[in-house]
XYZ file of C-alpha atoms in Angstrom:
704
model
C 15.205 -1.361 54.611
C 18.650 -0.427 53.528
C 17.742 1.920 50.643
C 16.042 3.970 52.896
C 18.696 4.119 55.213
C 21.337 4.999 52.718
C 19.453 7.610 51.570
C 18.564 8.889 54.705
C 22.614 9.689 55.325
C 23.224 13.421 55.201
C 26.337 14.194 56.539
C 29.819 12.872 54.993
C 32.277 12.607 58.210
C 35.673 12.573 57.593
C 38.043 10.391 59.385
C 40.983 12.032 61.355
C 44.549 11.282 61.581
C 45.093 11.356 65.087
C 46.911 8.177 67.592
C 47.334 5.131 65.810
C 44.941 3.572 68.766
C 42.132 4.475 66.482
C 43.246 1.393 64.053
C 41.923 -0.964 67.357
C 38.626 0.248 67.119
C 36.030 -1.830 65.901
C 34.411 -1.359 62.545
C 30.832 -2.784 62.482
C 29.504 -5.052 59.718
C 26.235 -5.905 58.206
C 25.212 -8.684 60.256
C 23.421 -11.121 57.772
C 22.020 -13.207 60.805
C 20.400 -10.367 62.823
C 18.799 -9.128 59.783
C 20.666 -6.273 59.177
C 20.405 -4.673 62.590
C 24.095 -3.599 61.967
C 24.554 -2.035 58.813
C 27.694 -0.158 58.043
C 27.541 2.694 54.884
C 30.486 3.283 53.204
C 30.802 5.885 50.432
C 34.288 6.193 48.784
C 34.939 9.265 47.131
C 38.221 9.424 44.486
C 40.183 6.845 43.594
C 40.225 3.016 45.165
C 43.318 3.230 47.203
C 46.087 3.638 44.545
C 48.342 6.770 44.160
C 48.715 6.828 40.242
C 47.740 9.898 38.834
C 46.930 10.734 35.313
C 47.366 14.275 35.121
C 49.284 16.473 37.463
C 50.639 15.893 40.820
C 48.370 19.315 41.505
C 44.990 17.160 40.729
C 44.476 16.383 43.894
C 42.673 12.813 44.025
C 41.133 12.608 47.639
C 40.834 9.304 49.033
C 37.998 9.383 51.599
C 36.518 6.777 53.242
C 33.256 7.667 55.116
C 31.602 5.580 57.288
C 28.339 5.745 59.507
C 26.638 2.949 61.387
C 23.104 2.712 61.489
C 21.582 0.535 63.803
C 17.955 -0.754 63.688
C 15.250 1.040 65.933
C 15.472 -1.742 68.666
C 19.131 -1.406 69.129
C 19.234 -5.217 70.454
C 21.324 -7.947 69.678
C 24.835 -8.805 70.507
C 27.822 -7.750 68.287
C 29.969 -10.734 66.875
C 33.230 -10.775 67.918
C 35.563 -10.434 64.706
C 38.097 -13.222 64.198
C 41.932 -11.976 64.765
C 42.931 -12.249 61.277
C 40.223 -10.029 60.262
C 41.475 -7.186 62.775
C 44.670 -7.388 61.269
C 43.310 -6.761 57.839
C 41.217 -3.672 59.031
C 44.439 -2.046 60.914
C 46.518 -2.916 57.388
C 43.569 -1.083 55.489
C 43.707 2.074 57.811
C 47.550 2.329 57.924
C 47.025 2.121 53.729
C 44.512 4.769 53.996
C 46.331 7.038 56.354
C 49.229 6.501 54.377
C 47.525 8.120 51.382
C 46.570 10.749 53.200
C 50.078 11.781 54.443
C 51.166 11.726 50.941
C 48.277 14.146 50.178
C 49.034 16.534 52.681
C 52.797 16.227 51.566
C 51.907 17.251 48.156
C 49.942 20.284 49.065
C 52.458 21.656 51.540
C 55.194 21.190 49.248
C 53.214 22.311 45.874
C 50.352 24.106 46.856
C 51.464 26.105 49.570
C 49.118 25.400 52.180
C 49.576 25.819 55.913
C 48.638 22.550 57.011
C 48.995 21.627 60.357
C 51.357 18.502 60.688
C 48.583 16.371 62.266
C 46.106 17.667 59.475
C 43.158 15.701 59.142
C 41.038 15.438 55.748
C 38.755 18.396 57.348
C 41.602 20.548 56.936
C 42.517 19.560 53.503
C 38.727 20.628 52.634
C 38.812 23.624 54.143
C 41.691 24.551 52.622
C 40.725 23.625 49.053
C 37.284 25.726 49.852
C 39.109 28.868 50.955
C 41.640 28.504 47.908
C 38.162 28.466 45.944
C 36.819 31.613 47.453
C 34.746 29.858 49.546
C 34.326 31.326 53.341
C 34.927 27.999 56.047
C 33.866 28.942 59.720
C 35.709 27.082 62.546
C 32.313 24.886 63.372
C 32.248 23.756 59.397
C 29.768 26.167 57.977
C 30.583 26.897 54.770
C 29.381 29.387 52.093
C 30.271 31.476 49.274
C 32.348 34.754 49.556
C 30.309 38.137 48.776
C 32.126 37.607 45.155
C 30.352 34.375 44.653
C 26.951 34.830 45.929
C 24.743 35.290 49.588
C 25.204 33.109 52.499
C 22.564 30.355 52.623
C 20.006 30.467 54.984
C 20.770 28.895 57.970
C 24.392 28.740 57.713
C 23.980 25.404 55.994
C 26.943 24.137 54.218
C 27.258 25.106 50.082
C 29.541 22.185 49.629
C 26.819 19.953 50.085
C 22.931 20.427 49.379
C 20.761 18.201 50.768
C 16.918 17.645 50.737
C 14.928 14.988 52.702
C 14.979 12.524 49.807
C 18.615 13.228 47.849
C 21.855 14.583 47.715
C 23.203 17.087 45.111
C 26.827 17.728 45.274
C 28.113 21.121 44.383
C 30.295 21.355 40.669
C 33.823 20.927 41.918
C 36.099 23.912 41.631
C 38.151 23.722 38.486
C 41.317 22.843 39.088
C 42.597 26.022 37.106
C 41.375 27.976 40.016
C 44.096 26.218 42.225
C 47.451 27.473 41.357
C 49.889 25.353 39.824
C 47.251 22.951 38.451
C 46.210 22.744 34.667
C 42.851 21.791 33.614
C 44.076 18.570 31.846
C 42.578 15.169 31.068
C 40.728 13.433 33.841
C 41.239 10.248 34.949
C 38.434 7.277 34.112
C 37.736 7.425 37.979
C 36.554 10.999 37.727
C 33.827 9.866 35.718
C 32.960 7.116 37.301
C 29.445 7.468 38.431
C 28.514 4.627 40.926
C 30.312 5.748 43.943
C 28.146 8.472 45.181
C 24.246 8.611 45.026
C 24.269 12.438 43.801
C 25.463 14.412 40.624
C 28.959 14.903 40.192
C 30.138 17.635 37.827
C 33.730 17.120 36.786
C 35.543 19.727 35.063
C 35.164 18.584 31.359
C 38.371 17.544 29.300
C 39.130 19.063 26.064
C 39.654 15.803 24.564
C 37.250 13.516 25.952
C 34.276 14.682 23.720
C 34.327 15.960 20.055
C 32.288 18.594 18.919
C 29.707 17.397 17.420
C 29.052 14.402 20.261
C 26.301 15.202 22.582
C 27.404 13.489 25.944
C 25.601 12.586 29.092
C 27.044 11.491 32.461
C 25.493 8.140 32.866
C 24.456 6.764 35.940
C 25.203 9.834 37.933
C 22.024 10.111 39.011
C 20.071 11.330 42.313
C 17.025 9.457 43.885
C 14.570 12.427 44.740
C 11.931 14.741 43.456
C 11.214 15.825 39.878
C 12.901 18.813 38.780
C 11.461 20.895 35.941
C 14.515 23.366 35.683
C 17.837 23.598 35.719
C 20.125 24.154 38.925
C 21.685 27.176 38.636
C 25.097 25.821 40.034
C 25.216 22.945 37.288
C 26.558 23.851 34.210
C 24.009 21.603 31.822
C 20.423 20.810 31.805
C 19.169 18.346 34.518
C 16.690 16.077 33.053
C 14.332 13.115 34.909
C 13.933 9.476 33.841
C 11.943 7.524 35.989
C 12.143 9.782 38.853
C 16.169 9.907 38.544
C 17.914 13.164 37.665
C 20.238 13.240 34.905
C 22.934 15.775 34.173
C 23.869 16.589 30.698
C 27.236 17.905 30.348
C 27.410 20.596 27.432
C 29.347 19.328 24.313
C 33.136 20.312 24.801
C 35.033 20.243 21.224
C 38.477 18.222 21.199
C 41.578 20.010 21.880
C 43.336 21.601 18.228
C 46.935 20.448 18.200
C 49.379 21.767 15.879
C 51.633 19.348 13.918
C 55.171 19.551 14.676
C 56.305 16.837 12.615
C 59.439 18.212 10.435
C 59.746 21.000 12.686
C 63.081 22.231 14.393
C 65.030 19.867 16.707
C 64.707 21.399 20.117
C 66.917 18.950 22.845
C 64.845 18.489 25.823
C 66.717 18.185 29.145
C 65.256 16.943 32.775
C 66.082 18.323 35.960
C 67.375 16.113 38.363
C 65.984 16.289 42.276
C 66.738 18.953 44.241
C 68.403 16.541 46.588
C 70.382 13.995 44.363
C 73.238 14.772 46.135
C 73.293 14.962 50.073
C 75.121 17.373 52.238
C 78.401 14.892 52.501
C 78.527 15.103 48.825
C 77.205 11.635 48.237
C 74.852 10.249 45.470
C 71.511 9.662 47.102
C 70.105 6.015 45.865
C 72.432 5.913 42.808
C 70.494 2.006 41.863
C 67.160 3.916 41.796
C 68.687 6.795 40.011
C 70.101 4.646 37.309
C 66.910 2.948 36.554
C 65.291 6.535 36.210
C 67.758 7.714 33.555
C 67.298 4.538 31.746
C 63.853 5.344 31.296
C 64.594 8.716 30.242
C 66.860 7.428 27.788
C 64.248 5.307 26.236
C 62.386 8.420 25.804
C 65.107 10.009 23.757
C 65.520 12.412 26.408
C 68.988 14.394 25.360
C 70.322 14.820 28.977
C 69.481 15.778 32.441
C 70.275 19.067 34.694
C 71.895 19.079 38.070
C 72.696 21.792 40.422
C 75.844 22.046 41.945
C 74.871 23.595 45.275
C 77.769 25.974 46.879
C 76.271 24.857 50.389
C 77.668 21.404 49.651
C 80.605 21.855 47.922
C 82.348 24.722 49.831
C 80.788 23.782 53.025
C 83.151 23.656 55.536
C 86.236 25.667 54.328
C 86.953 28.906 51.910
C 88.417 27.075 48.942
C 87.971 23.709 50.438
C 85.841 21.847 47.555
C 84.245 18.280 47.549
C 83.212 17.167 44.296
C 82.841 12.993 44.877
C 78.922 12.778 44.300
C 79.045 14.781 41.224
C 82.052 12.809 40.050
C 79.752 9.753 40.316
C 76.661 11.074 39.126
C 78.698 12.601 35.742
C 80.116 9.502 35.247
C 76.880 7.792 35.407
C 75.303 10.154 33.049
C 78.383 9.859 30.897
C 77.795 5.955 30.501
C 74.179 6.220 29.112
C 75.327 8.754 26.771
C 73.437 11.648 28.198
C 74.244 15.288 27.789
C 74.690 17.729 30.999
C 73.609 21.118 31.875
C 74.942 21.957 35.181
C 73.830 24.806 37.555
C 76.440 26.527 39.320
C 73.907 27.501 42.256
C 75.253 30.324 44.677
C 71.893 30.185 46.687
C 70.116 27.956 49.197
C 67.580 25.589 48.689
C 64.574 25.258 51.081
C 61.560 27.813 51.771
C 60.456 28.008 48.218
C 57.526 26.660 46.830
C 58.935 23.344 45.379
C 61.835 23.191 47.411
C 61.944 19.352 49.330
C 64.787 19.487 50.726
C 67.249 21.679 53.192
C 70.507 23.065 51.413
C 71.925 26.334 53.125
C 74.905 28.576 52.041
C 78.134 27.176 53.245
C 78.639 27.196 56.913
C 81.434 29.893 56.904
C 79.208 32.224 55.164
C 76.812 31.411 57.736
C 79.623 32.271 60.638
C 80.472 35.790 58.946
C 76.687 36.407 58.299
C 76.367 36.175 62.389
C 78.675 38.900 62.764
C 78.083 40.990 59.699
C 74.067 40.290 58.489
C 74.769 43.068 56.341
C 76.193 40.599 53.572
C 72.697 39.413 53.265
C 69.458 41.044 51.008
C 67.578 43.014 53.757
C 64.199 44.543 53.495
C 63.028 48.087 54.753
C 62.025 46.586 58.466
C 65.474 45.251 58.676
C 64.698 41.418 57.882
C 67.747 39.437 56.573
C 67.186 36.868 53.698
C 69.755 34.464 54.066
C 69.007 32.928 50.789
C 71.848 34.415 48.731
C 74.235 37.131 49.079
C 73.368 40.658 48.616
C 74.806 42.024 45.687
C 75.999 44.967 47.776
C 79.060 43.002 48.833
C 80.216 42.048 44.972
C 83.247 44.231 45.402
C 83.742 44.046 48.969
C 86.285 42.231 50.718
C 83.939 40.655 53.674
C 84.248 36.895 52.746
C 87.589 35.819 54.700
C 89.573 38.157 52.520
C 87.593 37.686 49.183
C 84.833 39.681 47.802
C 81.961 37.830 46.580
C 82.830 37.730 42.851
C 86.024 36.149 43.543
C 84.272 33.609 45.818
C 82.035 32.852 42.716
C 85.176 32.848 40.462
C 87.214 30.431 42.515
C 84.041 27.987 42.612
C 83.600 28.042 38.784
C 87.180 27.892 38.273
C 87.509 24.824 40.378
C 84.427 23.083 38.796
C 86.077 23.236 35.180
C 89.413 22.138 36.101
C 87.316 18.842 38.276
C 85.543 18.028 35.419
C 87.983 19.075 32.547
C 87.472 15.621 30.924
C 83.402 16.439 30.755
C 84.126 19.683 29.224
C 86.384 18.170 26.326
C 84.171 15.093 25.503
C 81.238 17.598 25.021
C 79.425 15.685 27.463
C 78.712 19.253 29.595
C 76.682 20.993 27.076
C 75.988 24.448 29.067
C 76.660 25.847 32.218
C 73.674 28.005 33.907
C 75.441 30.324 36.235
C 73.376 31.267 39.353
C 72.853 35.216 39.867
C 70.368 35.364 42.595
C 67.424 33.748 44.710
C 66.781 30.272 43.163
C 69.717 30.974 40.657
C 67.601 33.795 39.030
C 68.576 37.338 38.177
C 66.720 39.156 40.180
C 66.103 40.520 43.691
C 64.353 38.449 46.202
C 61.524 40.474 46.435
C 58.341 37.778 47.614
C 60.296 35.859 50.197
C 57.343 33.017 51.496
C 59.386 32.955 54.573
C 58.487 36.925 55.177
C 55.170 36.364 54.586
C 54.433 37.032 50.972
C 51.906 35.532 49.135
C 50.872 35.822 46.049
C 50.029 37.932 44.241
C 51.452 40.469 46.788
C 53.939 43.102 44.734
C 56.633 42.532 47.377
C 59.202 44.829 48.922
C 62.227 46.298 47.430
C 65.522 44.553 48.936
C 68.221 47.541 49.268
C 68.568 48.234 53.015
C 71.814 46.720 53.922
C 74.607 48.771 54.442
C 76.349 48.372 51.244
C 73.634 48.945 49.052
C 72.595 52.248 51.525
C 76.167 53.333 50.676
C 76.142 53.057 46.936
C 72.404 54.760 47.004
C 73.778 57.500 48.834
C 76.795 57.942 46.677
C 74.468 57.963 43.568
C 72.206 60.356 45.192
C 74.869 62.870 45.568
C 76.329 62.209 42.343
C 72.946 63.480 40.901
C 73.165 66.379 43.029
C 70.059 65.340 45.140
C 71.455 63.894 48.473
C 67.830 63.662 49.960
C 67.353 60.804 47.949
C 69.164 58.605 49.802
C 66.406 56.767 50.557
C 64.144 54.048 50.187
C 60.591 54.639 48.968
C 58.401 55.269 52.306
C 54.851 54.694 50.638
C 55.606 51.281 48.790
C 53.390 49.204 50.771
C 54.677 45.771 52.141
C 54.811 42.389 50.899
C 51.258 41.893 50.230
C 50.180 44.969 49.196
C 48.435 45.569 45.887
C 49.729 48.572 43.332
C 46.227 50.761 44.287
C 46.926 50.456 47.772
C 50.265 52.546 47.718
C 51.248 56.044 47.194
C 54.351 54.574 45.115
C 52.720 51.956 42.585
C 49.371 53.234 42.075
C 48.527 55.050 38.459
C 49.759 58.033 38.706
C 51.984 57.182 41.744
C 55.654 58.399 42.746
C 57.006 55.602 40.639
C 56.721 58.079 38.143
C 58.205 60.802 39.459
C 61.772 62.263 39.239
C 62.652 60.598 42.744
C 60.616 57.593 41.707
C 62.339 57.192 38.244
C 65.822 57.894 39.720
C 65.491 55.146 42.350
C 64.197 52.697 40.207
C 67.100 53.497 37.316
C 69.434 52.892 40.384
C 67.548 49.929 41.622
C 67.793 48.035 38.082
C 71.203 49.231 37.784
C 72.638 47.218 40.548
C 70.858 44.117 39.419
C 72.513 44.485 35.701
C 76.054 45.194 36.749
C 75.825 41.841 39.407
C 74.761 40.091 36.324
C 77.436 41.935 33.972
C 80.375 41.272 36.593
C 79.560 37.295 37.073
C 79.018 36.313 33.474
C 82.206 38.309 32.402
C 84.164 35.747 34.913
C 81.906 32.704 34.116
C 82.624 33.211 30.504
C 86.437 33.073 31.298
C 86.422 30.093 33.209
C 83.830 28.286 31.219
C 85.897 29.077 27.655
C 84.495 27.472 24.720
C 81.290 26.299 26.468
C 77.979 27.609 26.444
C 76.943 29.921 29.633
C 73.558 30.812 30.633
C 71.555 33.241 33.177
C 68.195 32.392 34.017
C 64.977 34.912 34.473
C 62.001 34.317 36.027
C 58.653 35.621 34.681
C 56.845 38.328 37.236
C 53.602 38.116 35.306
C 51.234 39.377 38.290
C 50.248 43.161 37.632
C 51.610 43.161 34.584
C 48.291 44.477 33.025
C 48.647 47.278 35.174
C 50.880 50.811 34.493
C 53.454 50.437 37.160
C 53.933 46.956 36.790
C 54.681 46.848 40.413
C 55.847 43.220 41.324
C 58.394 43.744 38.304
C 59.864 46.769 40.067
C 60.555 45.111 43.374
C 62.012 42.219 41.706
C 64.441 44.414 39.840
C 62.734 44.708 36.113
C 62.352 48.513 35.784
C 59.564 47.467 33.272
C 56.216 50.100 33.590
C 54.118 50.452 30.627
C 56.331 53.322 29.296
C 60.125 51.670 29.960
C 61.429 48.573 28.728
C 63.014 46.554 31.514
C 64.499 43.892 29.772
C 66.566 45.426 26.839
C 69.479 46.320 29.237
C 69.431 42.708 30.557
C 69.769 41.138 26.766
C 72.123 43.697 25.944
C 74.650 42.576 28.958
C 73.821 38.771 28.039
C 74.838 39.421 24.319
C 77.960 40.936 25.731
C 79.047 37.937 27.078
C 77.709 35.374 24.559
C 74.900 33.838 26.939
C 71.880 32.047 26.563
C 68.648 33.546 27.897
C 66.643 30.538 30.359
C 63.365 32.046 31.006
C 61.101 30.378 33.120
C 57.519 31.368 32.252
C 56.837 29.589 29.069
C 53.685 27.687 29.996
C 51.581 30.124 32.505
C 49.681 31.228 30.023
C 47.884 27.384 29.718
C 46.180 28.350 32.717
C 45.371 31.895 31.968
C 41.809 31.488 33.117
C 42.473 31.251 36.733
C 40.559 33.392 38.757
C 43.242 34.569 40.810
C 45.129 35.620 37.741
C 42.402 37.936 36.525
C 42.515 39.877 39.835
C 46.392 40.196 39.765
C 46.143 42.035 36.295
C 48.349 39.261 35.599
C 49.327 38.324 31.459
C 51.758 35.874 31.387
C 51.384 35.667 27.584
C 52.015 38.940 27.321
C 55.258 38.908 29.334
C 56.513 35.890 27.398
C 56.453 37.369 24.121
C 57.851 40.764 25.403
C 60.879 39.108 26.471
C 61.468 36.739 23.957
C 61.251 39.106 21.190
C 63.542 41.142 23.663
C 66.140 38.614 23.037
C 65.581 37.436 19.901
C 65.649 40.934 17.974
C 69.315 40.894 19.309
C 70.218 37.486 18.297
C 70.356 36.088 21.799
C 69.210 31.966 21.769
C 66.449 31.170 24.409
C 66.253 28.314 26.310
C 63.281 27.321 28.677
C 61.893 25.487 31.272
C 58.590 24.862 32.758
C 57.548 26.908 36.261
C 55.013 25.108 37.070
C 54.473 21.054 37.765
C 53.438 19.832 34.049
C 52.062 16.310 33.255
C 49.151 16.912 30.811
C 48.923 17.889 27.201
C 47.214 21.285 27.589
C 50.436 22.448 29.003
C 52.756 20.913 26.937
C 50.812 22.076 23.806
C 51.597 25.765 25.235
C 55.158 25.040 25.819
C 55.199 23.608 22.005
C 53.490 26.715 20.639
C 55.973 28.952 22.837
C 59.229 27.012 21.678
C 58.134 26.817 17.907
C 56.131 29.976 17.284
C 53.610 29.640 14.599
C 54.607 31.411 11.155
C 57.541 33.187 12.480
C 59.120 35.044 9.406
C 62.860 34.300 11.082
C 62.144 30.529 12.124
C 63.030 31.323 15.514
C 62.521 28.894 18.372
C 63.996 27.935 21.811
C 67.578 26.492 21.620
C 66.634 24.143 24.415
C 64.063 23.073 26.921
C 64.169 21.456 30.522
C 61.707 20.032 32.454
C 61.188 20.406 35.866
C 61.356 17.878 37.518
C 62.447 14.028 37.680
C 60.107 12.575 40.182
C 58.063 9.327 40.712
C 55.057 10.806 39.187
C 56.831 11.492 35.867
C 58.010 7.412 35.969
C 54.255 6.780 36.095
C 52.669 5.044 33.063
C 50.391 7.430 31.553
C 52.053 10.698 32.780
C 55.704 9.183 31.044
C 53.747 8.255 27.928
C 52.694 11.898 27.649
C 55.980 13.275 28.319
C 57.289 10.844 25.638
C 54.814 12.074 23.499
C 56.214 15.716 24.236
C 59.738 14.633 23.391
C 58.820 13.442 20.286
C 57.244 16.803 18.708
C 60.170 18.584 20.495
C 62.321 16.913 18.465
C 60.163 17.192 15.500
C 58.750 13.758 15.213
C 55.536 12.505 14.026
C 52.701 11.067 16.658
C 50.267 9.033 15.590
C 47.115 10.573 18.286
C 47.480 14.009 16.531
C 44.159 15.352 17.192
C 43.846 18.549 14.190
């Protein structure tokens, strides 16, 4: 009787995250004395309640709890009243479940850029993931593939779960690679646990769980139902029947092949500290907790840490009034552990970008100036201001209480050098990265999420403040074409694609006389800004390595115009090298190139990468070769959260190129970033293994 009731469950009903009063609702239990008149059928999908993750904080392990209460046909009998103690236990379980759901939702909002409401429930999560994978989810819950995936199922039934009168077969889960920021790493044992659902669950196979010679079947994941004589077209494997139970045979997956980096060049590894390690009062947040984490990093033989020195914190209230107190305490802590320091002169705001979990605006006095003169900020064609950083148009304009932007940056850097002189003299500070634009990177803020940009939009030109327009007018008149003193009027909007615009399409205006003039001017402004700031940084930090950071704009790289790079200031269409002038400027000042794109092509099988004509690998090697050919050292950092072996191996392959005749390799690597997830046992062990291989040490579990 119980088995028939269990197999009749056709719907998975998600619990909501509404008022706490729901915790007081009674949970019906199986009544042994009444012969099973009240049965609670619980189906657990995901882990058993812990938050431990073995792979990535973007490999979402959904803790879902489903209940369906089934009463006997008669419906008679009175329900037992449960003891108060048992009700309290139920409340605790509910609170624990809600806390887990809250963390999942927070992670999706923070790292996955999902637009989830504050009180989202598990249905919102499932719908967001389904839409991300290309499915259509209607308001009533009806789900079906988009046209690119197939036709809509008859009757409007959900394509996520296909049910018959006797069995359930779950749809294969979308490979993690289809969700941005999630790499196909190894899976937790729970994902292969077959006993939680009566259905067939096909996980994305791990490249190192099975050898090439091992034929594997997933035991126990069976569906009770009719015999099937041919494979389900939705399942990536054959489906057989044994004793009226369906068993899915998973195709054999070869082991991951790894290079042996034992004896290879030593590359130091740094770990970026949390964005909010220092609060707005310039106080060290949770020094005891941070000290424990630093000791763990030290035990993994990490060489040092990187930290942002926020302009909006240090010079927050008045010009040239600097408060370095929190950083003093932090640096002393790092020094006592015999770790090195890389510091970032962060002249941008924090908050509003993917991965930002704190809000650190520009200094208050700068914001006051901006309210009366908004042209100190980057401006798009529609007149929208971006207060993330100062416009490069005011580099030489005395609009900041009598100082130019360049002078403001230099005074800040000089104050830092004087304040921490002993750390420079002792060699504790090994490198200073100079912020040159949004997110500290040398680029225009062409893809602001706050203005509606979403990947893989081409972005927009950011040259419409009065200072930029003044420069453009002057340059056009000098060229003899004053009517060119304007921005392109056919370049689309933030989320346009190249072929939808007259400027970026094949044969478009970007390659005409006016287009080449405008793009040369736009890119020259970027190079000149980097040149001016780095020249003063070299003066302020004489004797210490300085660095500039570039972001890899890899989408639309396979098109002729390279539209997303053009709006970001990299004049890099197929017939022009957009990085030669940048690396020449870095060489002029002896600066290191910190390039953030090194692991992206680990996930180049993503569907959205193909749709965006993306080529992260091609971009990586163009930039690396441009730098190495002129003798510039290259450092790097991961652009995406990284916890699994697949991404680590890609980083290693880029850091130490195979068979390079000149033996070129990264100068250093910075891991983004220190977090509780990195401290968990499995992810920490994988990270420790990565550090050993970056250091050129042998590892025992090498798969060759």
